[in-house]
XYZ file of C-alpha atoms in Angstrom:
200
model
C -155.486 -101.794 -18.926
C -153.255 -104.929 -18.836
C -152.618 -104.463 -15.117
C -153.403 -106.749 -12.210
C -153.510 -105.681 -8.580
C -151.026 -107.383 -6.230
C -152.736 -107.519 -2.827
C -149.477 -108.127 -0.932
C -147.580 -105.105 -2.205
C -150.725 -103.058 -2.905
C -149.323 -102.232 -6.319
C -150.257 -103.089 -9.878
C -148.316 -105.545 -12.012
C -148.107 -105.564 -15.774
C -149.774 -108.848 -16.753
C -147.466 -109.242 -19.753
C -144.100 -108.613 -18.072
C -144.944 -109.417 -14.439
C -143.190 -106.221 -13.383
C -144.596 -103.617 -11.050
C -146.275 -100.714 -12.802
C -144.542 -97.403 -12.144
C -146.335 -94.975 -9.860
C -146.010 -92.378 -12.631
C -147.966 -94.643 -14.996
C -150.806 -95.067 -12.509
C -150.807 -91.301 -11.952
C -151.009 -90.843 -15.717
C -154.153 -93.000 -15.794
C -155.752 -90.814 -13.134
C -154.781 -87.631 -14.978
C -156.281 -89.016 -18.190
C -159.540 -89.766 -16.381
C -159.597 -86.232 -14.949
C -158.992 -84.768 -18.418
C -161.823 -86.836 -19.907
C -164.075 -85.775 -17.054
C -163.308 -82.107 -17.713
C -164.313 -82.531 -21.363
C -167.599 -84.202 -20.387
C -168.458 -81.568 -17.780
C -167.740 -78.725 -20.187
C -169.901 -80.524 -22.733
C -172.863 -80.396 -20.355
C -172.319 -76.649 -19.907
C -172.200 -76.127 -23.680
C -175.524 -77.922 -24.094
C -176.963 -75.633 -21.439
C -175.566 -72.542 -23.183
C -177.095 -73.718 -26.476
C -180.494 -74.116 -24.826
C -180.580 -77.869 -25.463
C -180.994 -78.701 -21.757
C -182.311 -76.690 -18.817
C -180.533 -75.928 -15.537
C -182.125 -78.879 -13.733
C -181.003 -81.348 -16.401
C -177.559 -79.742 -16.410
C -177.165 -80.270 -12.657
C -178.385 -83.865 -12.918
C -175.897 -84.649 -15.682
C -173.069 -82.947 -13.812
C -173.811 -84.896 -10.621
C -174.015 -88.262 -12.398
C -170.848 -87.668 -14.418
C -168.943 -86.647 -11.285
C -170.174 -89.717 -9.410
C -169.106 -92.103 -12.177
C -165.628 -90.589 -12.427
C -165.049 -90.478 -8.666
C -165.971 -94.169 -8.470
C -163.630 -95.071 -11.346
C -160.731 -93.287 -9.680
C -161.559 -94.825 -6.308
C -161.531 -98.276 -7.911
C -158.046 -97.658 -9.311
C -156.858 -96.487 -5.897
C -158.356 -99.487 -4.115
C -157.009 -102.064 -6.548
C -160.127 -102.671 -8.607
C -163.889 -102.525 -8.264
C -163.965 -105.800 -6.305
C -161.647 -104.275 -3.697
C -164.027 -101.423 -2.887
C -165.492 -101.697 0.615
C -168.233 -99.755 2.423
C -165.453 -97.542 3.807
C -164.283 -96.690 0.298
C -167.815 -95.919 -0.822
C -168.317 -93.770 2.256
C -165.218 -91.723 1.423
C -166.406 -91.226 -2.147
C -169.823 -90.237 -0.859
C -168.291 -87.604 1.409
C -166.337 -86.118 -1.484
C -169.396 -86.084 -3.721
C -171.467 -84.418 -1.024
C -169.035 -81.486 -1.120
C -169.209 -81.302 -4.904
C -173.009 -81.458 -4.928
C -173.091 -78.550 -2.498
C -170.894 -76.513 -4.849
C -173.040 -77.659 -7.762
C -176.161 -76.352 -6.030
C -174.501 -72.932 -5.718
C -173.483 -73.170 -9.374
C -177.116 -73.760 -10.317
C -178.207 -70.752 -8.289
C -175.686 -68.515 -10.036
C -176.894 -69.786 -13.410
C -180.530 -69.178 -12.495
C -179.662 -65.662 -11.320
C -177.884 -64.895 -14.594
C -174.559 -64.221 -12.886
C -172.472 -66.186 -15.387
C -171.752 -65.777 -19.078
C -171.758 -68.995 -21.147
C -167.942 -68.922 -21.227
C -167.739 -68.527 -17.454
C -170.204 -71.378 -16.952
C -168.177 -73.687 -19.195
C -164.942 -72.902 -17.350
C -166.609 -73.369 -13.985
C -168.111 -76.705 -15.026
C -164.685 -77.952 -16.075
C -163.137 -76.927 -12.768
C -165.066 -79.687 -10.970
C -163.007 -82.367 -12.725
C -159.938 -82.138 -10.501
C -162.005 -83.184 -7.478
C -162.074 -86.765 -8.813
C -158.357 -87.115 -8.120
C -159.045 -86.887 -4.392
C -161.145 -90.068 -4.514
C -158.143 -91.944 -5.930
C -155.887 -90.745 -3.109
C -158.453 -91.549 -0.439
C -159.113 -95.047 -1.785
C -155.411 -95.871 -2.065
C -154.873 -94.468 1.403
C -157.791 -96.433 2.897
C -156.647 -99.749 1.407
C -153.050 -99.413 2.541
C -154.098 -98.180 5.966
C -155.848 -101.472 6.665
C -152.638 -103.454 6.411
C -150.257 -101.268 8.401
C -148.476 -99.272 5.702
C -146.396 -96.223 6.534
C -146.215 -93.119 4.380
C -144.423 -89.865 3.717
C -146.373 -86.881 2.443
C -144.160 -84.745 0.227
C -144.557 -81.323 -1.347
C -143.991 -80.761 -5.058
C -141.007 -78.415 -5.169
C -142.261 -76.880 -8.425
C -145.698 -75.941 -7.065
C -147.209 -73.434 -4.674
C -148.851 -75.006 -1.642
C -151.516 -73.874 0.801
C -150.765 -73.463 4.498
C -152.586 -76.701 5.321
C -150.467 -78.751 2.910
C -147.283 -77.337 4.375
C -148.430 -78.348 7.855
C -149.447 -81.837 6.627
C -145.996 -82.584 5.185
C -144.359 -85.720 6.639
C -140.703 -86.255 5.779
C -140.226 -89.376 7.912
C -142.073 -92.680 7.704
C -145.320 -92.184 9.586
C -148.107 -94.652 10.346
C -150.605 -94.038 7.584
C -153.445 -93.248 9.984
C -151.469 -90.178 11.058
C -151.076 -88.801 7.526
C -153.642 -86.693 5.649
C -154.220 -87.761 2.010
C -153.608 -85.118 -0.699
C -156.644 -83.013 -1.499
C -158.349 -83.744 1.818
C -158.972 -80.977 4.347
C -156.771 -78.503 2.495
C -157.493 -75.336 0.555
C -156.052 -76.883 -2.620
C -158.728 -79.568 -2.859
C -158.508 -81.397 -6.184
C -155.670 -79.101 -7.294
C -153.390 -80.445 -4.536
C -149.889 -81.233 -5.816
C -148.688 -83.165 -2.769
C -147.806 -86.824 -3.148
C -147.607 -89.873 -0.927
C -144.816 -92.443 -0.810
C -145.639 -95.754 0.864
C -143.767 -98.609 2.459
C -144.579 -101.555 4.675
C -142.295 -101.793 7.713
């Protein structure tokens, strides 16, 4: 992408025009990554259904694909791979630990014959949305280091869990006192909340 991270504003600039990249365009990049991830994860499940790989290989491929995508999204949130710190990697690791736990249960259900091939493919694809959380956490972590404030807003067109409603912040709040979307809520990677930032 022809974007360069501006460390002062913590936003991306278009290298051709010098203008700030719209938040919607960055969000579009994340959504595209999530969509590609869903295709890859479903592909692993199809190979399993066709008998081309076994359950162990399926779980290994799922775990590696999830890890790669979470790291890509975290890098976008942090401002690039070079901006990733041990804190960022720790946040990604915590998210992946949750997904690996779910993946273990997935493997058990497959081994027990509880899922049809179609159900397994759908379930594999459902893991993709979790990668969005790593973007939010990385962006949040980077801005939190330099004293940004944030509002956490609900999407008026979406249904929200009780946790998200309680996490809403309509006034500028020190970022350390705001919960990133998808974190500690029932929505997880499906969270439709958004953050707005400013430096006061």
